[in-house]
Every structure is written in structure tokens, then in C-alpha cells.
Coordinates of C-alpha atoms and ligand atoms in Angstrom, one line a residue:
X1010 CA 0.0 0.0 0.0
X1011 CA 1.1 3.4 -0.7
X1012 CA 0.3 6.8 0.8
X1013 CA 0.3 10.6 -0.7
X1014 CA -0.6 13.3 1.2
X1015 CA -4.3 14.2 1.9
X1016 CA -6.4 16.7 0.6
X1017 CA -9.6 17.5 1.8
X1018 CA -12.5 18.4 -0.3
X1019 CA -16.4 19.5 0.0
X1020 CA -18.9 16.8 -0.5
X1021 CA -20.9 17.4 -3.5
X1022 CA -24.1 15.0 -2.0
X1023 CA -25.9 15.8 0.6
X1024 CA -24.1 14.0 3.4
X1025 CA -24.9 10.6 5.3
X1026 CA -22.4 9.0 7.5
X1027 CA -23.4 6.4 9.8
X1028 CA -22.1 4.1 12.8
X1029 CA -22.0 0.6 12.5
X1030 CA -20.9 -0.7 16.0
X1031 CA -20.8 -4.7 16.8
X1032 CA -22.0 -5.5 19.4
X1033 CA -19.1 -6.4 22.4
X1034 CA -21.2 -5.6 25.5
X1035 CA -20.3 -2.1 25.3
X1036 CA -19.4 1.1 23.4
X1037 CA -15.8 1.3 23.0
X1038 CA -13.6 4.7 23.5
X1039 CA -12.5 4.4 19.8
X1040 CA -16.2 3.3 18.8
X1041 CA -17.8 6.5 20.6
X1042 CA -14.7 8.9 18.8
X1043 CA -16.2 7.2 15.6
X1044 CA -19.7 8.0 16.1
X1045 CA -18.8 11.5 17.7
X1046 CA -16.7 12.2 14.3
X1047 CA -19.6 10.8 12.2
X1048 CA -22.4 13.0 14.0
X1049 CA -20.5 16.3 14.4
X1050 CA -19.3 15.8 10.0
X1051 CA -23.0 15.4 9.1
X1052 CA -24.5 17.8 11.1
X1053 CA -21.5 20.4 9.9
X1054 CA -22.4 19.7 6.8
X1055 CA -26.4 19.8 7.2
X1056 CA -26.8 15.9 6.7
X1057 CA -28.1 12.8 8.3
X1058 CA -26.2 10.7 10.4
X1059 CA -27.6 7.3 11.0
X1060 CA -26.8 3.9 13.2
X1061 CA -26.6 0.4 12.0
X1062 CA -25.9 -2.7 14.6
X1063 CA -24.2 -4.8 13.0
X1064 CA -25.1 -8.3 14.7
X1065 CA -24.6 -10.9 12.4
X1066 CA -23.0 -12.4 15.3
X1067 CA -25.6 -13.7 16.6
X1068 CA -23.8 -15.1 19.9
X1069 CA -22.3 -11.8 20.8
X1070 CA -25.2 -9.5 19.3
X1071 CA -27.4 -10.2 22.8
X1072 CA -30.1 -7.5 23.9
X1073 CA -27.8 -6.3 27.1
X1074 CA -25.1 -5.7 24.0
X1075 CA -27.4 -3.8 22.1
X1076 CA -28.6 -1.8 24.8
X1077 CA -25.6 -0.9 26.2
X1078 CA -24.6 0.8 22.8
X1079 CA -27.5 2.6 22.1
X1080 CA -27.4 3.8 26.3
X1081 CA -24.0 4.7 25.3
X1082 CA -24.7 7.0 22.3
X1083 CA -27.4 8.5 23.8
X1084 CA -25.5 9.2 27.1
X1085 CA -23.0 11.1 25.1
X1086 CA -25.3 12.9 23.4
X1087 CA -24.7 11.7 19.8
X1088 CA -28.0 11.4 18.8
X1089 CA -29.0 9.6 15.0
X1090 CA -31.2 10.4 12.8
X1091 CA -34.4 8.1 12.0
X1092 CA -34.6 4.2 13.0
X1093 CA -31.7 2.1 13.9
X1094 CA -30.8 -0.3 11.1
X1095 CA -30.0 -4.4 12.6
X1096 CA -28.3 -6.0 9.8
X1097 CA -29.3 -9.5 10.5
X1098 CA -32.5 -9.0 9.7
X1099 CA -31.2 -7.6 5.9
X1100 CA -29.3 -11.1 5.2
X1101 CA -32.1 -11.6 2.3
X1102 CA -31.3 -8.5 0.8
X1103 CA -27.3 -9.1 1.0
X1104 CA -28.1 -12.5 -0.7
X1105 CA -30.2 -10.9 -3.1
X1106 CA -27.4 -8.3 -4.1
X1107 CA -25.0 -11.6 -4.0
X1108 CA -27.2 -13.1 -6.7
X1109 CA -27.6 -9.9 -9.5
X1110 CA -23.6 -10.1 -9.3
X1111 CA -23.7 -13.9 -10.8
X1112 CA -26.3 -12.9 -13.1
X1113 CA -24.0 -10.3 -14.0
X1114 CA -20.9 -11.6 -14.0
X1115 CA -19.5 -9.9 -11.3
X1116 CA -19.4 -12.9 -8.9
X1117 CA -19.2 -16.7 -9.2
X1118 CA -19.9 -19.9 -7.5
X1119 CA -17.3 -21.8 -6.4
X1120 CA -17.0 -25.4 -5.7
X1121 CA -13.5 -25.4 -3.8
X1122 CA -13.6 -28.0 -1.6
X1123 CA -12.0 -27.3 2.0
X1124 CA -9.0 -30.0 1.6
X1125 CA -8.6 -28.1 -1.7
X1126 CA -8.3 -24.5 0.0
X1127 CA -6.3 -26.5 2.9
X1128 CA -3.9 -27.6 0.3
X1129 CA -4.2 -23.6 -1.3
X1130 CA -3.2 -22.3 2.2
X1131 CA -0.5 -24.9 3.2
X1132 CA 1.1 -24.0 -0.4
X1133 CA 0.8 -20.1 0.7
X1134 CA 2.2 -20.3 4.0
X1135 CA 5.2 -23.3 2.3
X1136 CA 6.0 -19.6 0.0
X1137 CA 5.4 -17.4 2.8
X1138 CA 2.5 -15.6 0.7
X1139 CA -0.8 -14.6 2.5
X1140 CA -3.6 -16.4 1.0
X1141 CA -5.0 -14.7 -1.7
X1142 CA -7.6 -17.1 -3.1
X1143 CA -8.3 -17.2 -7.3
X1144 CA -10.6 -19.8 -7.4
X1145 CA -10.1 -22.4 -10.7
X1146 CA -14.1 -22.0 -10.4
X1147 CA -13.9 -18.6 -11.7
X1148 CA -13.6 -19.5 -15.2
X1149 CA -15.4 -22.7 -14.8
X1150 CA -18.6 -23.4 -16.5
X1151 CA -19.1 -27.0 -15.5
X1152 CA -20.9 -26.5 -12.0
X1153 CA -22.0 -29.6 -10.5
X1154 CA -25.6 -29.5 -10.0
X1155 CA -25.7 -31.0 -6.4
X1156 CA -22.4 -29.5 -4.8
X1157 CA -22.2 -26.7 -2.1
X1158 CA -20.9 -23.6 -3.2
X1159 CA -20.0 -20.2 -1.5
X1160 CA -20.2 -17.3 -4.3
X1161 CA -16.9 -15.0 -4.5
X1162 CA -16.4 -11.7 -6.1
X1163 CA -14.6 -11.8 -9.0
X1164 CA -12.3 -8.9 -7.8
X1165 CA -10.0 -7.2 -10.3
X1166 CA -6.5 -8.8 -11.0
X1167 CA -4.7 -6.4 -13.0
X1168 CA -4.0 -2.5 -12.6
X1169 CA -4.4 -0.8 -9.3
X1170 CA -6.9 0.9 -7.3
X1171 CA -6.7 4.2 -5.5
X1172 CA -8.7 5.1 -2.4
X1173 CA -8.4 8.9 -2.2
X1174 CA -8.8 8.6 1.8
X1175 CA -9.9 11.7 3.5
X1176 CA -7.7 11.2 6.2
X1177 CA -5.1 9.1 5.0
X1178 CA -4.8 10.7 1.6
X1179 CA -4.4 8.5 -1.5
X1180 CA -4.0 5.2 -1.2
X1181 CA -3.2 2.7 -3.3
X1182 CA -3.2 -1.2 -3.4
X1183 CA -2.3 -3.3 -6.8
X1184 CA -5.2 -5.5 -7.6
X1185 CA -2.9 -8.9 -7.6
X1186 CA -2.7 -8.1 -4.0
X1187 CA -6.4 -8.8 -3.5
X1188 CA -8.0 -11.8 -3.0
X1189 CA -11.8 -13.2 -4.7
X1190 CA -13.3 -12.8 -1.5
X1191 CA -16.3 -14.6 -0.4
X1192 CA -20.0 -13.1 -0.5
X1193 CA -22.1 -16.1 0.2
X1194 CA -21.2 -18.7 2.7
X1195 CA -22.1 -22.2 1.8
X1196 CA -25.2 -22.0 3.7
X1197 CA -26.4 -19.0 1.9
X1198 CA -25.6 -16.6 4.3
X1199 CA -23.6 -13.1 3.6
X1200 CA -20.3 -12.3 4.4
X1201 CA -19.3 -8.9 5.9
X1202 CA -17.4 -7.4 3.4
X1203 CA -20.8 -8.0 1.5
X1204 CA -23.7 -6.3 4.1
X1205 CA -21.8 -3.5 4.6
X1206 CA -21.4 -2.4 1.0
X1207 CA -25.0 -3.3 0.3
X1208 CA -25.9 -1.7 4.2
X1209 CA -24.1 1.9 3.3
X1210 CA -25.8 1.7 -0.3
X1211 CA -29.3 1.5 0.3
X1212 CA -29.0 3.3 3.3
X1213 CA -27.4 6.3 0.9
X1214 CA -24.4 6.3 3.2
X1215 CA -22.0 9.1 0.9
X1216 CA -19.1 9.4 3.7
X1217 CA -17.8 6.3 5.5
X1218 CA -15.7 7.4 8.3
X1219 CA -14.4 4.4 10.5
X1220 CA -11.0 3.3 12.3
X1221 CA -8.1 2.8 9.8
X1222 CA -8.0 -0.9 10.7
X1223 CA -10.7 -1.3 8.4
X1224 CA -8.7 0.8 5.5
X1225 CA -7.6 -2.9 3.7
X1226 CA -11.2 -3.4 3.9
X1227 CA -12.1 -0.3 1.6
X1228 CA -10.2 -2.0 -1.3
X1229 CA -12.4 -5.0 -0.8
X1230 CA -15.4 -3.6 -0.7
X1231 CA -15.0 -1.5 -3.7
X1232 CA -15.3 -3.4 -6.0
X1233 CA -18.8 -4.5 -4.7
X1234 CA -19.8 -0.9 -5.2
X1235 CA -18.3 -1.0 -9.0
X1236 CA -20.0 -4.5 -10.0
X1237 CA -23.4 -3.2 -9.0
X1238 CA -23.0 0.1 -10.6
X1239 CA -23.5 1.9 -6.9
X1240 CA -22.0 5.7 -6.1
X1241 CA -18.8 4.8 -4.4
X1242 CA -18.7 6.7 -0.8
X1243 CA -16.1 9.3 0.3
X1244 CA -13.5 7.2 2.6
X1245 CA -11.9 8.7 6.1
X1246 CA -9.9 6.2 7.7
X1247 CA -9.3 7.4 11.6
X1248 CA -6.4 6.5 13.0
X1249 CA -7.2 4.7 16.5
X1250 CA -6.8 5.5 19.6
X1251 CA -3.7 3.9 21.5
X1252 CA -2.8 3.7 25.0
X1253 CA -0.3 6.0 27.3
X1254 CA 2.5 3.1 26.1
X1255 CA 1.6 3.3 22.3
X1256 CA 0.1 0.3 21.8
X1257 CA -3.6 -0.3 20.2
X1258 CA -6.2 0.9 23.5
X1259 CA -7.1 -2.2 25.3
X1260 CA -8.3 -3.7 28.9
X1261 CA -4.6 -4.1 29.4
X1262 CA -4.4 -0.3 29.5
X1263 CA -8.0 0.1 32.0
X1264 CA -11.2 0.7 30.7
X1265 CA -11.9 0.7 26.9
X1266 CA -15.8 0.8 27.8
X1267 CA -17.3 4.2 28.2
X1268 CA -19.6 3.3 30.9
X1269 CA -16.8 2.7 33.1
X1270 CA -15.6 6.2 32.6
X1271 CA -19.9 7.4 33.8
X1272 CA -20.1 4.9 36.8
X1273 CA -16.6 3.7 37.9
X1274 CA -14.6 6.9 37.3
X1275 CA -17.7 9.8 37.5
X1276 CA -16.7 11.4 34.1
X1277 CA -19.5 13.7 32.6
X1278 CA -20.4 12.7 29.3
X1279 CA -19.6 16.4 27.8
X1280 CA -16.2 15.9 29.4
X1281 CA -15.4 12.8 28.0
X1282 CA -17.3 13.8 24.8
X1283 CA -14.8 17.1 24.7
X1284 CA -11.9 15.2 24.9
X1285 CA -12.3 12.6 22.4
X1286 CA -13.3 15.1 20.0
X1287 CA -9.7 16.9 20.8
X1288 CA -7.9 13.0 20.2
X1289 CA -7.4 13.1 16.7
X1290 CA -9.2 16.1 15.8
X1291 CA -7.7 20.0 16.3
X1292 CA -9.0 23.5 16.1
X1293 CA -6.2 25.6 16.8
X1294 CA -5.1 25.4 20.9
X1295 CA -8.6 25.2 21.7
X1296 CA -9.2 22.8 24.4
X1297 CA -12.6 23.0 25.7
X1298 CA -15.4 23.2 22.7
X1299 CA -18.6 22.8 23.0
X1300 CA -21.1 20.9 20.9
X1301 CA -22.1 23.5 19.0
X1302 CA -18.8 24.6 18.2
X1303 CA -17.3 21.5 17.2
X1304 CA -20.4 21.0 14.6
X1305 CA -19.2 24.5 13.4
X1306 CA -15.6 23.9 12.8
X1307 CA -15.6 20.0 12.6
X1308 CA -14.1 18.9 9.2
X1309 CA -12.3 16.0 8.3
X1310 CA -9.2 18.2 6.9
X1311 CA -7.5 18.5 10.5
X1312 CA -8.1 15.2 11.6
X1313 CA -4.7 13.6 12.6
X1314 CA -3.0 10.9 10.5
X1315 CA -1.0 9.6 13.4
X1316 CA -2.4 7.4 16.6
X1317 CA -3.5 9.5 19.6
X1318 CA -2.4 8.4 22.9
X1319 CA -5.3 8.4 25.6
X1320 CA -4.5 10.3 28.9
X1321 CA -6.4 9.8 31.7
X1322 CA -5.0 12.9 33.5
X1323 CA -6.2 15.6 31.0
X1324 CA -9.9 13.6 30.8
X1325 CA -9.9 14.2 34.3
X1326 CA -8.9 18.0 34.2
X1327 CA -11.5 18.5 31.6
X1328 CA -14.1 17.0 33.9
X1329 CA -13.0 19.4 36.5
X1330 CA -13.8 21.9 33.8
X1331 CA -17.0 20.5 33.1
X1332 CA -18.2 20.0 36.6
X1333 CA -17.6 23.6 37.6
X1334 CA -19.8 24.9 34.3
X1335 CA -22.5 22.5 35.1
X1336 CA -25.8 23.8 37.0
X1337 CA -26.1 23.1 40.5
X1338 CA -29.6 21.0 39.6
X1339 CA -28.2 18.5 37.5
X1340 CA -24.9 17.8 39.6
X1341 CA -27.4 17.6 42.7
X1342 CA -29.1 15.1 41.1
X1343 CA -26.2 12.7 39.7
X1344 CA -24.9 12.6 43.1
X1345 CA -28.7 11.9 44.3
X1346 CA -28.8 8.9 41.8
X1347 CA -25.0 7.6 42.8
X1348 CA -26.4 7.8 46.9
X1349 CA -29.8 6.1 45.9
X1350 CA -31.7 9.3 47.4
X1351 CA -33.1 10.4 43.9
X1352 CA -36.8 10.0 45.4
X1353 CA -36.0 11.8 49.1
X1354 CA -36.8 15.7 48.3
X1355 CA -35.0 16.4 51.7
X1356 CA -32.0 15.2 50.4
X1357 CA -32.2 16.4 47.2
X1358 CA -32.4 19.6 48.3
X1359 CA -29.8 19.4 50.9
X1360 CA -27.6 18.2 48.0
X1361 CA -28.9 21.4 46.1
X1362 CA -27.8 23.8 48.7
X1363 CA -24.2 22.1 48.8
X1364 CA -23.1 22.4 45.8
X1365 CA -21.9 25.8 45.5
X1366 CA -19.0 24.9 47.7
X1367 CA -18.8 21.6 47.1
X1368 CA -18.3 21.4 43.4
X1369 CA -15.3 23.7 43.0
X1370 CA -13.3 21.1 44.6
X1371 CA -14.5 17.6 42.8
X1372 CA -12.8 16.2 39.6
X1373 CA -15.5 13.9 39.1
X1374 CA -18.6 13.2 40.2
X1375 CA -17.4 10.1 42.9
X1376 CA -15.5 12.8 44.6
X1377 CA -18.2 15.1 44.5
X1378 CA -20.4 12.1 46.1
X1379 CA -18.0 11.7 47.9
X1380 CA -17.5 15.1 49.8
X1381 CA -21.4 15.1 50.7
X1382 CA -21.2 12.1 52.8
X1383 CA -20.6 14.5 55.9
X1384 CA -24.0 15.7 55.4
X1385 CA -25.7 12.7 56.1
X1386 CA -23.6 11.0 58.2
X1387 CA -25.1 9.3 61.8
X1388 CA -23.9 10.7 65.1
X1389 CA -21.6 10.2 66.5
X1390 CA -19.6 11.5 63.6
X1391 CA -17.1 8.6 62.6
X1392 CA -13.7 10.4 62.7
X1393 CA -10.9 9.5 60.2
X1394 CA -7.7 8.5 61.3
X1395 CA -5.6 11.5 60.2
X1396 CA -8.2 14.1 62.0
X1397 CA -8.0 12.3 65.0
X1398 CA -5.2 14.5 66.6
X1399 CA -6.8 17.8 65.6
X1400 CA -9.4 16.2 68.2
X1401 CA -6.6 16.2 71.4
X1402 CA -5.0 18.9 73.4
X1403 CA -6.8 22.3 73.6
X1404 CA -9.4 21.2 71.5
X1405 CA -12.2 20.0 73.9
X1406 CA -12.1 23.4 75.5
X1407 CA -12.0 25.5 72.3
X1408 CA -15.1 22.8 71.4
X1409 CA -16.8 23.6 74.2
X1410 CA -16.2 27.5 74.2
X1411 CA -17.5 27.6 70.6
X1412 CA -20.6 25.4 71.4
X1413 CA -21.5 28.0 74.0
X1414 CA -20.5 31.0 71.2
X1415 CA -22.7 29.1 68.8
X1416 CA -25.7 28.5 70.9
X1417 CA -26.3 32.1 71.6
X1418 CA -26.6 32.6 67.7
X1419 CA -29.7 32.5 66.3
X1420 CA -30.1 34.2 63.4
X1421 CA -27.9 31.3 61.9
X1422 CA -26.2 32.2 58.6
X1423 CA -22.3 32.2 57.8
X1424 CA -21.8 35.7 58.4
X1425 CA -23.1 35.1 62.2
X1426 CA -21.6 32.2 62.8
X1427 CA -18.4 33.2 61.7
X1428 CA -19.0 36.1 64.1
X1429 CA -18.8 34.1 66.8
X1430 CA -16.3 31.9 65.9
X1431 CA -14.2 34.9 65.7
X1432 CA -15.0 36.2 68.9
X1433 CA -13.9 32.5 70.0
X1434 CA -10.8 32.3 68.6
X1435 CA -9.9 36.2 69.9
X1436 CA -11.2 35.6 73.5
X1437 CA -8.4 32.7 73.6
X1438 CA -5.7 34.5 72.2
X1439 CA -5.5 31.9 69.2
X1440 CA -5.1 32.1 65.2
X1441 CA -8.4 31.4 63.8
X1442 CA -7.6 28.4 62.2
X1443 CA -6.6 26.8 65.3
X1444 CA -10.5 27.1 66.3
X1445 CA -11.7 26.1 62.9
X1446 CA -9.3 22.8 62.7
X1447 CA -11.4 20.9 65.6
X1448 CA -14.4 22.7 64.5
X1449 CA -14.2 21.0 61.3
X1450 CA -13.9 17.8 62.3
X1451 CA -16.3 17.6 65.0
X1452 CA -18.6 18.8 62.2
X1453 CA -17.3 16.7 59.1
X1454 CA -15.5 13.5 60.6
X1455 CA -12.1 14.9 58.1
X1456 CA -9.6 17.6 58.1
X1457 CA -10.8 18.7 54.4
X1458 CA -14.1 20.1 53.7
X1459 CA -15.6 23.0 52.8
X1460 CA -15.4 26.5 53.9
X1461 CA -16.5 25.9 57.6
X1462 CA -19.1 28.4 57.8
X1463 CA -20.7 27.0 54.6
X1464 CA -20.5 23.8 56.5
X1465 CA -21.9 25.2 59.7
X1466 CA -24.9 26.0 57.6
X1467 CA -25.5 23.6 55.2
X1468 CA -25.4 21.4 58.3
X1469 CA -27.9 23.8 60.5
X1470 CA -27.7 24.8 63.7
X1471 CA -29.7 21.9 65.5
X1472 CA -27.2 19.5 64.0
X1473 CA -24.2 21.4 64.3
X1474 CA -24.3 22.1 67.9
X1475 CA -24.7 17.9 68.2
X1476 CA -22.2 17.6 66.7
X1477 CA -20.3 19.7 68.4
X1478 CA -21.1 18.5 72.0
X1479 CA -20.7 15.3 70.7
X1480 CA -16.7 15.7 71.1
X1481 CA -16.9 17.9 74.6
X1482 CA -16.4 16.2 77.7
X1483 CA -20.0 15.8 80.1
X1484 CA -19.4 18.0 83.2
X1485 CA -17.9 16.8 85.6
X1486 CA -15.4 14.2 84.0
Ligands
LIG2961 N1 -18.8 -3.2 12.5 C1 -17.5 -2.7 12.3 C2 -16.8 -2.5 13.6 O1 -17.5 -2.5 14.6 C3 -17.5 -1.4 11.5 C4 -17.7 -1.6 10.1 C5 -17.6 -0.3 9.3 O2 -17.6 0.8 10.0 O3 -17.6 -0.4 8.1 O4 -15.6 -2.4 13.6

């Protein structure tokens, strides 16, 4: 295969790209960067952007797999136009399109017997060739009437064909490198190779953007395309996403799932949408975009030829990004879904009123869960180990001195209450922060929360002065 340099160029249909995920049990990184880069060219260029499953395997193409796609897609917000296609359910069709290219002359039956492609493969691999199987049957007329047969394209064996790759530029492969690839199994089903051409044809697809481990594919499928007569699509062949050690992403290097990055690592999906449009994709330095600026400047002219390497660390600080822009409402609510109180309005709105000075903090949304769990916790407050000493020394006194300050305050709102924890810290001759330290974690079990007069409210007075007394010592000990 040979490579020139790209060039990119207007479409001169009105676009459809589409999606065509297998089902694994879940949507891949690489697979949502796909779809991402097949919704935002469409909708740049005012077309339709569509999704077909591709579950012609049928022991991996289960209902849970299915589903957790389509949560996926719609979870990040790349939404497709009109119905879902399930390619299965097309295998007459595929067949059908099989058959016109006998009649034609496009394709043939073959009779190749498996010792005899055994024998083909063993002599391949004796020269060190890849198999590239020219069946005698091509130019055979004598077909046995009773004989299975699997029907094969007759691909082109002479000359060259160029892909001009949107991405990758033109590409060429010589056609004695190609192989008469099967269409039609023995048992009548299709190939592949076959339903996706005949798929992305009558499903008008005009741009076929995918990951570049499918760019040997193009040259196969081609020819399908030529022998019925069919518009050829536009080709942009991604590169894929690798991991931090520049090898292909995979479990080895953590999740490759993006529901793992929602529930296990509490990424929001504009976040990780954000940064997997910036892996592969530029617009000048700009690192955050948002969705209606990517559709504005999305092309397929500055996607990157090379590999991108995935980093965890700059997913996260986008997160952090994203978390701070988001409304108080909705981040209320995701923690209310992670702590199972998304049907307890009292908590909800608790939740509400923390966020302000919660969120600024949190780099996901498991932090941000996280950091509420003060609110709600039981008394007596469980204290963690590395507060413990703020708990010792003077601290019972200053406790108890700032119970008394607190009690007389009534009109309880952080500008009173750090009134009197003031006039606490003052009346003992110490820096406020040595008042606010056991303060702090009498209120919060930790020695990191929140501003401690934010605390002091969110928490109330009723449950702050427990809380409180909960760590001074009954008279008279
Ligand atoms: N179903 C293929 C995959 O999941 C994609 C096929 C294509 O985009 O042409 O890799």
C-alpha cells in the first residue's frame, strides 16, 4: 500500500455518514470517537447521520449488547437520525445483491472444496504468501448441480486501485494483491465485506468514516460498489486510539468501555465527549469546545494521520472543567442517583444547597459524592484516622467554648456564625484556624471540607451544635 498526502475536499451530495458498531457488550472509546466524528461531520455539513448494529454475530449481538450501545450514544449525546438499522434482519437483501452479481458476472460460484483450499493455504504459507484465493471456479462453467458452493467476487486482478482517503490521503493497493473474497457462505448466508457495501448503499451512506484498521477493507469492498453500478462513498480512515505506552487501547491499559468512565470513574459525558473530540481532531489550541462549536468547525481536513495516545489525567482535568460549568440542579441530582436518594426531596435539596461549595473542589462526580457524605452522616460522627489528633489537646475546650458562642446565635447564617467563631478564637488568644481545625472535624468526621461556615450552615444549627457537644467532655469528667 502506498500513501500521498491528503487533501480535503467539500462533498458534492448531501451528506450521510453512519455508525455501524458490533455489538461487544459495550461502546468502546475508539467506537464513541467514531460515532462522535460521524455525527458532528454530518451535522456540519447539514446531513443525516444514522446507526446500523451490525449483529450478524448472533452469539455476541445479545439484547444487554445492544442496549448498552445505544445507552452509550445517547449518554454522550450523539443522537441519530431516524430508525436504527439491525443488519441481520437484511441477510435476504445481502443474498439478493450476491445473486444480480452472478447474473451479472461480477461474482461466481465456487465449488473449492476445504481440503482443496487446505492444500491452497499450506502452499501459501510453504512460499510465505498470504492467501490470496483465485478460485479455478472462476472461469469454470461445468458447475456440479448438487455441490455446495459459497459465491466469490470476482475482484479485479490487474491494474491498481486508488482510495483517495480523506484522512489518509491516496492510497493505493495493486489488484494482484487482492483476493476473490467470499460473498455467500455455503449455507447462503452473507459475508461482511458484502452487508456493509450493500448496508451503506441503500442506506445512501456518501461518507464512510471508521477506524483505519478497516482501510484494507475499503479495497475490498470497492469493488462490490463497481460491479453493481452503486455511487462509491467518500472514505476517512481514523487513525485509532492507543494507550499511554503506544500500543492499540485495550483492557490491558483500563477501561476501553465508556460506561466505566460514567459509573466507575464519574466522568460527565460532555467531558469525555470534549476530549475525544480533541484525540485526533484539532482547532487551533482550543481545548474545551462545546457541541455547537465543534459542529461549526468540525471537518475532516484536521483530523490527525498519526495514533493519539489516551490520557487519563487531561480527561480528568477536563471533567473538573466541566463540573464547575454545570448547573447546580443537575450535579445535585447525579450525586442523588450515585447515593440512591433520587426519590428523598429532603436530600435532594440538601444536595442542592451544597453544591456551590462543594463542586469547586471535585474532579468527578465520585469525589463530589464523595465530599457530601458528611451531610448525612449518623452521630456520633465517625472520625478519620488523620483528624483524629486535631481532636486532642486544647481542642475539647476551644469545642466547648464555641458550642457556648454558637448556641447564643440564632439568626444562623455564615456571616453570624463566623461572628462568633471569631470572637472564639480572639477571646483565647488563638489564630483562627486553630479554632476552625477541631471545628471542622467535630462537624465533618475529616480535616478537608468545605469552607467551615458554609459547613456550619449547610449542616444547621440543631445538627451542628450535636455535633459539636458530641466531642466535649460531660461535666464533671
Ligand atoms: N462493525 C464494524 C466494527 O465494529 C465497523 C464496520 C464499518 O464501519 O464499516 O468495527
Amino acid at each position: 500500500m502506498s500513501a500521498t498526502d491528503k487533501t480535503a475536499s467539500a462533498p458534492d451530495r448531501a451528506v450521510v455518514t453512519r455508525f455501524a458498531p458490533s455489538p461487544t457488550g459495550f461502546l468502546h472509546l475508539g467506537g464513541a470517537r467514531t460515532a462522535l466524528f460521524n455525527l458532528l461531520y454530518a451535522r456540519h455539513h447539514g446531513g443525516t447521520f444514522r446507526l446500523r448494529i451490525e449483529d450478524t454475530d448472533r452469539a455476541r449481538s445479545t439484547q444487554p449488547a445492544i442496549e448498552a450501545i445505544l445507552n452509550g450514544m445517547r449518554w454522550l449525546g450523539l443522537d441519530w437520525d431516524g430508525e436504527e438499522v439491525f443488519q441481520f434482519a437484511r441477510a435476504d437483501r445481502h443474498a439478493e445483491v450476491a445473486h444480480a452479481m452472478v447474473a451479472s458476472g461480477h461474482a461466481y460460484r465456487c465449488y473449492l472444496t476445504q481440503e482443496e483450499l487446505e492444500a491452497m493455504r499450506a502452499a501459501a504459507q510453504a512460499a510465505k504468501q498470504p492467501l490470496r484465493v483465485r478460485s479455478p471456479w472462476r472461469d469454470r462453467t461445468d458447475h456440479p448441480a448438487d455441490k455446495p458452493f459459497v459465491v466469490r467476487l470476482r475482484a479485479p486482478t490487474e491494474g491498481a486501485t486508488t482510495i483517495h482517503d480523506e484522512v489518509q490521503g491516496a492510497v493505493t493497493v495493486q489488484n494482484a494483491e487482492l483476493d476473490d473474497l467470499v460473498l455467500l457462505r455455503s449455507d447462503g448466508t452473507p459475508t461482511y465485506m458484502l452487508a456493509v457495501v450493500v448496508d451503506d448503499n441503500d442506506m445512501g451512506v456518501t461518507h464512510v468514516i471508521r477506524g483505519d484498521d478497516h482501510l484494507n477493507n475499503a479495497f475490498r469492498q470497492l469493488p462490490i460498489y463497481r460491479a453493481m453500478g452503486w455511487a462509491e462513498p467518500v472514505y476517512a480512515h481514523i487513525p485509532l486510539i492507543h494507550g499511554s505506552d503506544g500500543a492499540k487501547l485495550s483492557k490491558r491499559h483500563g477501561a476501553v468501555g465508556i460506561e466505566a468512565y460514567r459509573d466507575d470513574l464519574g466522568i460527565l459525558p460532555e467531558a469525555l465527549g470534549n476530549y475525544l473530540l480533541r484525540l485526533g481532531w484539532g482547532h487551533g489550541d482550543d481545548e474545551i469546545i462545546a457541541r455547537e462549536d465543534a459542529i461549526r468547525w468540525f471537518d475532516l481536513d484536521a483530523v490527525g494521520k498519526s495514533a493519539s495516545r489516551f490520557d487519563l489525567k487531561k480527561l480528568e482535568h477536563l471533567n473538573g472543567h466541566y463540573i464547575r460549568a454545570t448547573d447546580d440542579e443537575r450535579l445535585a441530582a447525579l450525586v442523588a442517583e450515585k447515593l440512591g436518594f433520587d426519590h428523598d426531596d429532603t436530600r435532594r435539596s440538601i444536595l442542592l444547597a451544597a453544591m456551590p461549595s462543594l463542586k469547586p473542589r471535585a474532579a468527578n462526580i465520585n469525589e463530589l459524592t464523595e465530599a457530601t457524605a458528611f451531610l448525612f452522616a449518623a452521630r456520633p460522627l465517625m472520625v478519620e484516622d488523620a483528624a483524629r489528633p486535631l481532636l486532642d489537646g486544647d481542642a475539647p475546650v476551644l469545642l466547648a467554648r464555641l458550642h457556648t458562642a454558637l448556641d447564643a446565635v440564632h439568626n444562623w447564617d455564615t456571616e453570624t456564625t463566623e461572628a462568633a467563631v471569631r470572637s472564639v478564637a480572639e477571646e483565647a488568644g488563638v489564630k483562627l484556624g486553630q479554632v476552625a481545625q477541631p471545628l471542622r472535624v467535630a462537624l465533618t468526621g475529616r480535616k478537608t471540607s468545605p469552607g467551615i461556615f458554609d459547613v456550619l450552615v449547610l449542616l444547621g444549627r440543631d445538627e451542628s451544635l450535636a455535633r459539636i457537644a458530641d466531642h466535649i467532655p460531660a461535666r464533671g469528667d
